[in-house]
Amino acid sequence: MRRLFVVFFVVLFFAFASCNSVTFTSSPAGPTVTYNPFATLSSTPFGPQSNTSIPAATFTSTLPTLSATSQPSVRSKYTMRVLLDYAAHELSVDENISYQNSTGVVLDMLVLAVEPNLLSGCFSLATLSGQNVSGYSLDGNRLEVWLDPPLAANEFVNLNIRYDLSLPPADHFHLFGYKTDQINLVDWYPFVVPYSAGWVLHPPGEVGEHLVYDAADFDVTITPTGSTTDLIIAASGSLTGGNFRLEGARSFAVSISDEFEQSSRLVDNVTVTSYYFPDEEVQGVRLLDEVSLALTTYQEHFGSYPYPVLNIVEADFYDGMEYTGLFFLGRDFYLADDGTKLNYLIDLAVHETAHQWWFGLVGNDQALEPWLDEALSTYSEYLFYEQNYPAVSEAWWQFRVNAFSPTGYVDSTIYASNDFQTYANAVYLRGAQFLSDLRARIGDEAFFALLNDYAAQMSGKIATRGDFFLILDYHSAANNTDLVNEYFSP
């Protein structure tokens, strides 16, 4: 998750069992969201700007100042049984969702995000049932499931959803869909969005990511059908008894190809695997070395890696993008790799590795407070170089930050600008500068205690700016008012 310098570089280099049966109706619910096919999806500031622009969205935040006390006490569980016809680019999915009402209020509906429904002809809902379900409304990416009787506090509900996906061809700027040599499934299944004084489902923006995820558990089986069944599957979870399983995850991503090669190693009981295409074996193996090093470095600074696997997947994509236990890197960076330590292939990889803590372990509202994962992941790049390659650590600042003379407020939302360079300069790069100045102000001991404690206390939760500064105040009595005034909006 995670483009401005590479605009020049890339151009230059390449000139569930159902319970009660109900009758479903379709009625308007919530705002209609129009999919923007050129919206930027990546989380590192390295790709070209969008080819179109749309007006900045208006919104009202539904998240409280502090969110630590409003998290689900029991994680939802998603069980998915998938039949995949690789050659036809089609999936049939049986999905079961076990959800506990931990909101503290009675719920007369659940709201699910269905991102594939933003694409014409992609998502086809066959059935939706459950013991409390009386009907539903699907509008854009918003699926409202009506409950009768309503779901009392701490009660459970099971939803059974059957649907088909007819995957679209994915261009160079998007991951979801099929390409000539792989299928990528990202944000591909309906999921219950967080509830915090209201259901948190933001519209897509022209820049950045708009979804917010509760931590959840996953059990996914993928069965190839059709003419092509000899496939390599890279998934967010670990393969156990034919099922991919993952606990405490924000998302579950899958990449499938009949051309993948792979190299793996065990790092502190974490299986790290690099998936690459045959022509990029050298870069794929080199990435395995550097990501393994980053994993060790970040565990020292942030605490234990939270998942059993970490998968690196090469894709025909213009950038890098993180998901739980798996991240994608664009083929352009493999091809442009010069074998040095300070280049975009390595820098992107360690950025996406850091997102396993700042996005995966510690969630945040990626639309309204993207700095909480992007600024921390960007500064984590520097921590990687500082510890492992100190000879180039100061050059990192020029390469990654100072060359762009960044301006703007660190706490900008994804709706503040339609231009990614403006957004990235503020959120990513000014965010890294803020964290560097904060570290200088409070000292290394307090700074690293802050990061470690922030990761521990916010583990599995959706953190906010208030949470970050509350933990900062615990570890340092320094007056940081001037830094806040310099970097954050009034």
PDB file of C-alpha atoms in Angstrom, residues 55-280:
ATOM      1  CA  PRO A  55     -14.010  16.210  -7.548  1.00  0.00           C
ATOM      2  CA  ALA A  56     -12.816  15.711  -4.000  1.00  0.00           C
ATOM      3  CA  ALA A  57     -15.385  13.699  -2.073  1.00  0.00           C
ATOM      4  CA  THR A  58     -17.222  15.081   0.911  1.00  0.00           C
ATOM      5  CA  PHE A  59     -17.624  12.953   3.986  1.00  0.00           C
ATOM      6  CA  THR A  60     -18.355  12.895   7.686  1.00  0.00           C
ATOM      7  CA  SER A  61     -16.058  10.872   9.910  1.00  0.00           C
ATOM      8  CA  THR A  62     -17.830   8.283  12.031  1.00  0.00           C
ATOM      9  CA  LEU A  63     -14.778   7.254  14.016  1.00  0.00           C
ATOM     10  CA  PRO A  64     -14.349   8.549  17.580  1.00  0.00           C
ATOM     11  CA  THR A  65     -11.218  10.344  18.707  1.00  0.00           C
ATOM     12  CA  LEU A  66     -10.013   7.225  20.486  1.00  0.00           C
ATOM     13  CA  SER A  67     -11.004   3.837  19.135  1.00  0.00           C
ATOM     14  CA  ALA A  68      -9.222   1.405  21.451  1.00  0.00           C
ATOM     15  CA  THR A  69     -12.334   0.766  23.524  1.00  0.00           C
ATOM     16  CA  SER A  70     -14.643   0.172  20.553  1.00  0.00           C
ATOM     17  CA  GLN A  71     -13.053  -2.906  19.009  1.00  0.00           C
ATOM     18  CA  PRO A  72     -14.744  -6.276  18.488  1.00  0.00           C
ATOM     19  CA  SER A  73     -14.123  -8.600  21.428  1.00  0.00           C
ATOM     20  CA  VAL A  74     -14.374 -11.661  19.183  1.00  0.00           C
ATOM     21  CA  ARG A  75     -13.035 -11.612  15.635  1.00  0.00           C
ATOM     22  CA  SER A  76     -15.314 -12.423  12.744  1.00  0.00           C
ATOM     23  CA  LYS A  77     -14.507 -15.587  10.847  1.00  0.00           C
ATOM     24  CA  TYR A  78     -14.679 -15.932   7.058  1.00  0.00           C
ATOM     25  CA  THR A  79     -14.882 -19.436   5.630  1.00  0.00           C
ATOM     26  CA  MET A  80     -14.697 -19.527   1.849  1.00  0.00           C
ATOM     27  CA  ARG A  81     -14.857 -22.467  -0.531  1.00  0.00           C
ATOM     28  CA  VAL A  82     -13.758 -21.385  -3.997  1.00  0.00           C
ATOM     29  CA  LEU A  83     -14.026 -23.157  -7.346  1.00  0.00           C
ATOM     30  CA  LEU A  84     -11.612 -21.461  -9.730  1.00  0.00           C
ATOM     31  CA  ASP A  85     -11.666 -21.806 -13.508  1.00  0.00           C
ATOM     32  CA  TYR A  86      -8.302 -20.215 -14.237  1.00  0.00           C
ATOM     33  CA  ALA A  87      -8.558 -20.260 -18.026  1.00  0.00           C
ATOM     34  CA  ALA A  88     -12.087 -18.837 -18.017  1.00  0.00           C
ATOM     35  CA  HIS A  89     -11.228 -16.251 -15.305  1.00  0.00           C
ATOM     36  CA  GLU A  90     -14.246 -17.261 -13.243  1.00  0.00           C
ATOM     37  CA  LEU A  91     -14.852 -18.131  -9.594  1.00  0.00           C
ATOM     38  CA  SER A  92     -17.798 -19.644  -7.744  1.00  0.00           C
ATOM     39  CA  VAL A  93     -17.676 -18.936  -4.011  1.00  0.00           C
ATOM     40  CA  ASP A  94     -19.536 -20.269  -0.983  1.00  0.00           C
ATOM     41  CA  GLU A  95     -18.797 -17.876   1.882  1.00  0.00           C
ATOM     42  CA  ASN A  96     -19.819 -18.121   5.515  1.00  0.00           C
ATOM     43  CA  ILE A  97     -19.377 -15.195   7.893  1.00  0.00           C
ATOM     44  CA  SER A  98     -19.607 -15.660  11.647  1.00  0.00           C
ATOM     45  CA  TYR A  99     -20.102 -12.220  13.222  1.00  0.00           C
ATOM     46  CA  GLN A 100     -20.516 -11.203  16.841  1.00  0.00           C
ATOM     47  CA  ASN A 101     -22.189  -7.920  17.697  1.00  0.00           C
ATOM     48  CA  SER A 102     -19.507  -6.240  19.795  1.00  0.00           C
ATOM     49  CA  THR A 103     -20.752  -2.727  19.068  1.00  0.00           C
ATOM     50  CA  GLY A 104     -22.602  -2.284  22.361  1.00  0.00           C
ATOM     51  CA  VAL A 105     -25.841  -1.409  20.543  1.00  0.00           C
ATOM     52  CA  VAL A 106     -28.641  -3.425  18.965  1.00  0.00           C
ATOM     53  CA  LEU A 107     -28.130  -3.848  15.220  1.00  0.00           C
ATOM     54  CA  ASP A 108     -31.007  -4.035  12.780  1.00  0.00           C
ATOM     55  CA  MET A 109     -28.613  -4.485   9.871  1.00  0.00           C
ATOM     56  CA  LEU A 110     -25.059  -5.356   8.940  1.00  0.00           C
ATOM     57  CA  VAL A 111     -23.165  -3.430   6.274  1.00  0.00           C
ATOM     58  CA  LEU A 112     -20.722  -5.292   4.055  1.00  0.00           C
ATOM     59  CA  ALA A 113     -18.248  -3.951   1.512  1.00  0.00           C
ATOM     60  CA  VAL A 114     -18.488  -5.664  -1.881  1.00  0.00           C
ATOM     61  CA  GLU A 115     -15.742  -4.071  -3.952  1.00  0.00           C
ATOM     62  CA  PRO A 116     -16.152  -6.303  -7.049  1.00  0.00           C
ATOM     63  CA  ASN A 117     -19.679  -4.923  -7.468  1.00  0.00           C
ATOM     64  CA  LEU A 118     -18.116  -1.605  -8.484  1.00  0.00           C
ATOM     65  CA  LEU A 119     -17.078  -3.310 -11.730  1.00  0.00           C
ATOM     66  CA  SER A 120     -19.785  -3.947 -14.303  1.00  0.00           C
ATOM     67  CA  GLY A 121     -20.590  -7.627 -14.753  1.00  0.00           C
ATOM     68  CA  CYS A 122     -18.035  -8.846 -12.213  1.00  0.00           C
ATOM     69  CA  PHE A 123     -20.098  -9.787  -9.134  1.00  0.00           C
ATOM     70  CA  SER A 124     -23.193 -11.961  -9.298  1.00  0.00           C
ATOM     71  CA  LEU A 125     -24.961 -12.718  -6.011  1.00  0.00           C
ATOM     72  CA  ALA A 126     -26.804 -16.044  -6.072  1.00  0.00           C
ATOM     73  CA  THR A 127     -28.104 -16.431  -2.508  1.00  0.00           C
ATOM     74  CA  LEU A 128     -27.744 -14.766   0.873  1.00  0.00           C
ATOM     75  CA  SER A 129     -29.232 -16.330   3.992  1.00  0.00           C
ATOM     76  CA  GLY A 130     -28.915 -16.500   7.763  1.00  0.00           C
ATOM     77  CA  GLN A 131     -30.976 -17.126  10.844  1.00  0.00           C
ATOM     78  CA  ASN A 132     -31.856 -13.436  11.360  1.00  0.00           C
ATOM     79  CA  VAL A 133     -31.766 -12.301   7.738  1.00  0.00           C
ATOM     80  CA  SER A 134     -34.971 -10.784   6.355  1.00  0.00           C
ATOM     81  CA  GLY A 135     -33.595  -9.211   3.191  1.00  0.00           C
ATOM     82  CA  TYR A 136     -30.837  -7.181   1.692  1.00  0.00           C
ATOM     83  CA  SER A 137     -30.012  -4.238  -0.528  1.00  0.00           C
ATOM     84  CA  LEU A 138     -26.928  -4.077  -2.756  1.00  0.00           C
ATOM     85  CA  ASP A 139     -25.967  -0.674  -4.119  1.00  0.00           C
ATOM     86  CA  GLY A 140     -22.477  -0.096  -5.461  1.00  0.00           C
ATOM     87  CA  ASN A 141     -20.026  -1.538  -2.962  1.00  0.00           C
ATOM     88  CA  ARG A 142     -22.500  -1.326  -0.066  1.00  0.00           C
ATOM     89  CA  LEU A 143     -24.452  -4.460   0.875  1.00  0.00           C
ATOM     90  CA  GLU A 144     -26.996  -3.931   3.657  1.00  0.00           C
ATOM     91  CA  VAL A 145     -28.226  -7.141   5.292  1.00  0.00           C
ATOM     92  CA  TRP A 146     -31.402  -6.553   7.269  1.00  0.00           C
ATOM     93  CA  LEU A 147     -31.880  -8.464  10.517  1.00  0.00           C
ATOM     94  CA  ASP A 148     -35.210  -9.473  12.037  1.00  0.00           C
ATOM     95  CA  PRO A 149     -35.150  -9.885  14.944  1.00  0.00           C
ATOM     96  CA  PRO A 150     -32.341  -7.371  15.413  1.00  0.00           C
ATOM     97  CA  LEU A 151     -29.006  -8.596  16.717  1.00  0.00           C
ATOM     98  CA  ALA A 152     -28.576  -7.842  20.418  1.00  0.00           C
ATOM     99  CA  ALA A 153     -25.235  -6.919  21.942  1.00  0.00           C
ATOM    100  CA  ASN A 154     -22.795  -9.856  22.087  1.00  0.00           C
ATOM    101  CA  GLU A 155     -25.054 -12.125  20.017  1.00  0.00           C
ATOM    102  CA  PHE A 156     -23.777 -13.981  16.950  1.00  0.00           C
ATOM    103  CA  VAL A 157     -25.134 -14.198  13.443  1.00  0.00           C
ATOM    104  CA  ASN A 158     -24.011 -16.430  10.586  1.00  0.00           C
ATOM    105  CA  LEU A 159     -24.349 -15.265   7.009  1.00  0.00           C
ATOM    106  CA  ASN A 160     -24.170 -17.667   4.079  1.00  0.00           C
ATOM    107  CA  ILE A 161     -23.422 -16.058   0.744  1.00  0.00           C
ATOM    108  CA  ARG A 162     -23.078 -17.714  -2.645  1.00  0.00           C
ATOM    109  CA  TYR A 163     -21.759 -15.651  -5.518  1.00  0.00           C
ATOM    110  CA  ASP A 164     -19.835 -15.808  -8.766  1.00  0.00           C
ATOM    111  CA  LEU A 165     -17.003 -13.598  -9.955  1.00  0.00           C
ATOM    112  CA  SER A 166     -16.339 -13.015 -13.631  1.00  0.00           C
ATOM    113  CA  LEU A 167     -12.921 -11.414 -13.437  1.00  0.00           C
ATOM    114  CA  PRO A 168     -12.104  -8.365 -15.541  1.00  0.00           C
ATOM    115  CA  PRO A 169      -8.830  -7.926 -17.414  1.00  0.00           C
ATOM    116  CA  ALA A 170      -6.535  -5.908 -15.167  1.00  0.00           C
ATOM    117  CA  ASP A 171      -4.500  -3.097 -16.684  1.00  0.00           C
ATOM    118  CA  HIS A 172      -1.067  -1.949 -15.517  1.00  0.00           C
ATOM    119  CA  PHE A 173      -2.641   0.255 -12.850  1.00  0.00           C
ATOM    120  CA  HIS A 174      -4.847  -2.321 -11.132  1.00  0.00           C
ATOM    121  CA  LEU A 175      -4.247  -5.647  -9.421  1.00  0.00           C
ATOM    122  CA  PHE A 176      -7.724  -7.164  -9.231  1.00  0.00           C
ATOM    123  CA  GLY A 177      -8.553  -9.377 -12.187  1.00  0.00           C
ATOM    124  CA  TYR A 178      -6.633 -11.447 -14.697  1.00  0.00           C
ATOM    125  CA  LYS A 179      -3.507 -10.821 -16.705  1.00  0.00           C
ATOM    126  CA  THR A 180      -1.759 -12.966 -19.302  1.00  0.00           C
ATOM    127  CA  ASP A 181       0.246 -14.828 -16.668  1.00  0.00           C
ATOM    128  CA  GLN A 182      -1.643 -14.530 -13.361  1.00  0.00           C
ATOM    129  CA  ILE A 183      -4.917 -13.904 -11.562  1.00  0.00           C
ATOM    130  CA  ASN A 184      -4.912 -11.533  -8.596  1.00  0.00           C
ATOM    131  CA  LEU A 185      -7.720 -11.536  -6.030  1.00  0.00           C
ATOM    132  CA  VAL A 186      -7.653  -8.472  -3.788  1.00  0.00           C
ATOM    133  CA  ASP A 187     -10.647  -7.154  -1.816  1.00  0.00           C
ATOM    134  CA  TRP A 188     -12.575  -9.820  -3.690  1.00  0.00           C
ATOM    135  CA  TYR A 189     -15.075 -11.090  -1.092  1.00  0.00           C
ATOM    136  CA  PRO A 190     -17.901  -9.393   0.843  1.00  0.00           C
ATOM    137  CA  PHE A 191     -16.821  -8.430   4.365  1.00  0.00           C
ATOM    138  CA  VAL A 192     -18.478  -6.710   7.316  1.00  0.00           C
ATOM    139  CA  VAL A 193     -17.091  -3.212   7.710  1.00  0.00           C
ATOM    140  CA  PRO A 194     -16.207  -1.775  11.136  1.00  0.00           C
ATOM    141  CA  TYR A 195     -18.854  -0.158  13.292  1.00  0.00           C
ATOM    142  CA  SER A 196     -18.001   2.905  15.360  1.00  0.00           C
ATOM    143  CA  ALA A 197     -21.001   5.163  15.976  1.00  0.00           C
ATOM    144  CA  GLY A 198     -22.052   4.049  12.494  1.00  0.00           C
ATOM    145  CA  TRP A 199     -20.861   1.735   9.731  1.00  0.00           C
ATOM    146  CA  VAL A 200     -17.504   2.838   8.342  1.00  0.00           C
ATOM    147  CA  LEU A 201     -17.554   2.465   4.563  1.00  0.00           C
ATOM    148  CA  HIS A 202     -15.964   5.326   2.652  1.00  0.00           C
ATOM    149  CA  PRO A 203     -16.252   6.008  -1.074  1.00  0.00           C
ATOM    150  CA  PRO A 204     -13.194   5.421  -3.253  1.00  0.00           C
ATOM    151  CA  GLY A 205     -10.918   8.419  -3.679  1.00  0.00           C
ATOM    152  CA  GLU A 206      -8.744   9.508  -6.543  1.00  0.00           C
ATOM    153  CA  VAL A 207      -5.675   8.659  -4.458  1.00  0.00           C
ATOM    154  CA  GLY A 208      -4.879   6.201  -1.696  1.00  0.00           C
ATOM    155  CA  GLU A 209      -6.963   3.430  -0.148  1.00  0.00           C
ATOM    156  CA  HIS A 210     -10.507   3.917   1.140  1.00  0.00           C
ATOM    157  CA  LEU A 211     -11.363   0.688   2.987  1.00  0.00           C
ATOM    158  CA  VAL A 212     -11.213   0.128   6.744  1.00  0.00           C
ATOM    159  CA  TYR A 213     -10.961  -3.410   8.106  1.00  0.00           C
ATOM    160  CA  ASP A 214     -11.593  -5.087  11.413  1.00  0.00           C
ATOM    161  CA  ALA A 215      -9.172  -7.914  12.159  1.00  0.00           C
ATOM    162  CA  ALA A 216     -10.714 -11.285  11.245  1.00  0.00           C
ATOM    163  CA  ASP A 217      -9.909 -14.980  10.859  1.00  0.00           C
ATOM    164  CA  PHE A 218      -9.922 -16.761   7.504  1.00  0.00           C
ATOM    165  CA  ASP A 219     -10.256 -20.343   6.290  1.00  0.00           C
ATOM    166  CA  VAL A 220     -10.066 -20.493   2.489  1.00  0.00           C
ATOM    167  CA  THR A 221     -10.065 -23.467   0.123  1.00  0.00           C
ATOM    168  CA  ILE A 222      -9.318 -22.909  -3.568  1.00  0.00           C
ATOM    169  CA  THR A 223     -10.066 -25.785  -5.938  1.00  0.00           C
ATOM    170  CA  PRO A 224      -8.906 -25.388  -9.561  1.00  0.00           C
ATOM    171  CA  THR A 225     -11.359 -26.568 -12.227  1.00  0.00           C
ATOM    172  CA  GLY A 226     -11.504 -26.389 -16.006  1.00  0.00           C
ATOM    173  CA  SER A 227      -8.657 -26.889 -18.437  1.00  0.00           C
ATOM    174  CA  THR A 228      -5.823 -25.449 -16.318  1.00  0.00           C
ATOM    175  CA  THR A 229      -5.344 -27.003 -12.906  1.00  0.00           C
ATOM    176  CA  ASP A 230      -1.557 -27.143 -12.484  1.00  0.00           C
ATOM    177  CA  LEU A 231      -1.281 -23.846 -10.640  1.00  0.00           C
ATOM    178  CA  ILE A 232       0.889 -22.152  -8.045  1.00  0.00           C
ATOM    179  CA  ILE A 233      -1.184 -20.273  -5.455  1.00  0.00           C
ATOM    180  CA  ALA A 234       0.280 -17.516  -3.313  1.00  0.00           C
ATOM    181  CA  ALA A 235      -2.109 -16.559  -0.515  1.00  0.00           C
ATOM    182  CA  SER A 236      -2.189 -14.485   2.631  1.00  0.00           C
ATOM    183  CA  GLY A 237      -2.425 -17.541   4.876  1.00  0.00           C
ATOM    184  CA  SER A 238      -0.510 -20.735   5.507  1.00  0.00           C
ATOM    185  CA  LEU A 239      -1.594 -23.927   3.757  1.00  0.00           C
ATOM    186  CA  THR A 240      -2.775 -26.573   6.226  1.00  0.00           C
ATOM    187  CA  GLY A 241      -4.602 -29.700   5.142  1.00  0.00           C
ATOM    188  CA  GLY A 242      -5.601 -28.155   1.821  1.00  0.00           C
ATOM    189  CA  ASN A 243      -6.935 -24.957   3.397  1.00  0.00           C
ATOM    190  CA  PHE A 244      -5.309 -21.552   3.676  1.00  0.00           C
ATOM    191  CA  ARG A 245      -5.723 -20.309   7.233  1.00  0.00           C
ATOM    192  CA  LEU A 246      -4.932 -16.935   8.750  1.00  0.00           C
ATOM    193  CA  GLU A 247      -5.887 -15.327  12.058  1.00  0.00           C
ATOM    194  CA  GLY A 248      -6.088 -11.674  13.008  1.00  0.00           C
ATOM    195  CA  ALA A 249      -5.886 -10.483   9.407  1.00  0.00           C
ATOM    196  CA  ARG A 250      -7.121  -7.254   7.833  1.00  0.00           C
ATOM    197  CA  SER A 251      -7.443  -8.805   4.407  1.00  0.00           C
ATOM    198  CA  PHE A 252      -6.961 -12.036   2.497  1.00  0.00           C
ATOM    199  CA  ALA A 253      -5.298 -11.742  -0.908  1.00  0.00           C
ATOM    200  CA  VAL A 254      -4.495 -14.418  -3.481  1.00  0.00           C
ATOM    201  CA  SER A 255      -2.315 -14.534  -6.582  1.00  0.00           C
ATOM    202  CA  ILE A 256      -2.435 -17.522  -8.939  1.00  0.00           C
ATOM    203  CA  SER A 257      -0.279 -18.432 -11.906  1.00  0.00           C
ATOM    204  CA  ASP A 258       0.858 -21.418 -13.916  1.00  0.00           C
ATOM    205  CA  GLU A 259       4.232 -19.711 -14.433  1.00  0.00           C
ATOM    206  CA  PHE A 260       5.342 -18.784 -10.910  1.00  0.00           C
ATOM    207  CA  GLU A 261       8.677 -19.903  -9.561  1.00  0.00           C
ATOM    208  CA  GLN A 262       9.363 -19.559  -5.856  1.00  0.00           C
ATOM    209  CA  SER A 263      12.082 -19.451  -3.240  1.00  0.00           C
ATOM    210  CA  SER A 264      11.457 -19.724   0.508  1.00  0.00           C
ATOM    211  CA  ARG A 265      13.214 -19.527   3.813  1.00  0.00           C
ATOM    212  CA  LEU A 266      12.310 -19.707   7.489  1.00  0.00           C
ATOM    213  CA  VAL A 267      12.962 -16.544   9.502  1.00  0.00           C
ATOM    214  CA  ASP A 268      12.123 -16.809  13.190  1.00  0.00           C
ATOM    215  CA  ASN A 269       9.344 -19.351  12.480  1.00  0.00           C
ATOM    216  CA  VAL A 270       7.951 -17.193   9.676  1.00  0.00           C
ATOM    217  CA  THR A 271       7.945 -18.727   6.193  1.00  0.00           C
ATOM    218  CA  VAL A 272       9.061 -16.025   3.763  1.00  0.00           C
ATOM    219  CA  THR A 273       8.443 -16.856   0.095  1.00  0.00           C
ATOM    220  CA  SER A 274       9.283 -14.920  -3.026  1.00  0.00           C
ATOM    221  CA  TYR A 275       7.050 -15.659  -6.043  1.00  0.00           C
ATOM    222  CA  TYR A 276       8.466 -14.472  -9.349  1.00  0.00           C
ATOM    223  CA  PHE A 277       8.436 -15.208 -13.049  1.00  0.00           C
ATOM    224  CA  PRO A 278      11.281 -17.192 -14.632  1.00  0.00           C
ATOM    225  CA  ASP A 279      13.059 -14.213 -16.200  1.00  0.00           C
ATOM    226  CA  GLU A 280      13.312 -12.436 -12.833  1.00  0.00           C
TER     227      GLU A 280
END
